[in-house]
Coordinates of C-alpha atoms in Angstrom, one line a residue:
M1274 CA 1.5 -45.3 -1.0
Y1275 CA -1.7 -43.9 -2.4
E1276 CA -3.0 -40.4 -2.0
N1277 CA -6.5 -39.9 -0.6
R1278 CA -8.2 -36.8 -1.9
I1279 CA -9.9 -34.7 0.8
G1280 CA -13.3 -33.3 -0.1
H1281 CA -15.3 -34.2 -3.1
P1282 CA -13.5 -36.3 -5.7
G1283 CA -14.0 -34.9 -9.2
R1284 CA -15.3 -31.6 -8.0
D1285 CA -14.9 -28.6 -10.3
P1286 CA -12.3 -26.2 -9.0
L1287 CA -14.5 -23.2 -10.0
E1288 CA -17.3 -24.5 -7.8
A1289 CA -14.8 -24.8 -4.9
L1290 CA -13.7 -21.2 -5.5
V1291 CA -17.3 -20.0 -5.5
D1292 CA -17.9 -21.9 -2.3
V1293 CA -14.9 -20.3 -0.6
L1294 CA -15.8 -16.8 -1.8
T1295 CA -19.5 -17.1 -0.7
A1296 CA -18.3 -18.3 2.8
A1297 CA -16.0 -15.2 3.1
S1298 CA -17.3 -12.6 5.6
R1299 CA -17.1 -8.9 5.4
Y1300 CA -14.0 -8.9 7.6
D1301 CA -12.2 -11.4 5.3
L1302 CA -12.8 -9.1 2.4
L1303 CA -11.6 -6.1 4.4
L1304 CA -8.4 -7.9 5.3
G1305 CA -7.9 -8.7 1.6
I1306 CA -8.1 -5.0 0.7
V1307 CA -4.9 -4.2 2.6
P1308 CA -2.4 -6.2 0.5
L1309 CA -4.4 -5.5 -2.7
A1310 CA -4.1 -1.8 -2.1
F1311 CA -0.3 -2.1 -1.8
A1312 CA 0.0 -4.2 -4.9
V1313 CA -2.1 -1.8 -6.9
A1314 CA 0.0 1.1 -5.5
L1315 CA 3.2 -0.5 -6.7
V1316 CA 1.8 -1.2 -10.1
A1317 CA 0.5 2.3 -10.4
A1318 CA 3.8 3.8 -9.3
T1319 CA 5.6 1.8 -12.0
V1320 CA 3.0 2.4 -14.8
L1321 CA 2.1 6.0 -14.1
G1322 CA 5.5 7.2 -13.0
V1323 CA 4.3 8.4 -9.6
S1324 CA 6.7 8.4 -6.7
E1325 CA 6.7 5.1 -4.8
V1326 CA 6.5 6.9 -1.5
Q1327 CA 3.3 8.8 -2.6
A1328 CA 1.7 5.6 -4.0
L1329 CA 2.5 3.6 -0.9
S1330 CA 1.3 6.5 1.3
V1331 CA -2.1 6.3 -0.4
A1332 CA -2.1 2.5 0.0
A1333 CA -1.3 2.9 3.7
G1334 CA -4.2 5.3 4.0
V1335 CA -6.6 2.8 2.4
G1336 CA -5.3 0.0 4.7
V1337 CA -5.8 2.2 7.8
A1338 CA -9.3 3.1 6.7
A1339 CA -10.1 -0.6 6.2
V1340 CA -8.8 -1.5 9.7
I1341 CA -10.6 1.4 11.3
D1342 CA -13.8 0.4 9.6
A1343 CA -13.5 -3.2 10.6
C1344 CA -12.5 -2.5 14.2
Y1345 CA -14.3 0.6 15.2
L1346 CA -17.0 1.6 12.8
H1347 CA -18.5 -1.9 12.2
P1348 CA -16.9 -4.2 14.9
P1349 CA -17.7 -7.9 14.9
V1350 CA -20.6 -8.8 17.2
D1351 CA -20.8 -12.1 19.0
R1352 CA -24.4 -13.2 18.4
G1353 CA -23.9 -16.5 20.2
S1354 CA -23.9 -15.1 23.7
A1355 CA -26.9 -13.6 25.3

């Protein structure tokens, strides 16, 4: 069997990454903030010697703020219906 490549053969992976990042919406980035906040909190707790509970509490606050911003302060708007 032979494998068929999907997409553009010989395409630079960096160009593909740039295409994906430029296609990401504001809401995609906000959803990415939540796990990033928890990862940074765990690293900070380890490196700085801060309590894990305190660091994760701050990360949870950042996650809640991101969700509130995405859902209530700047909700998605369906521009296709009129």
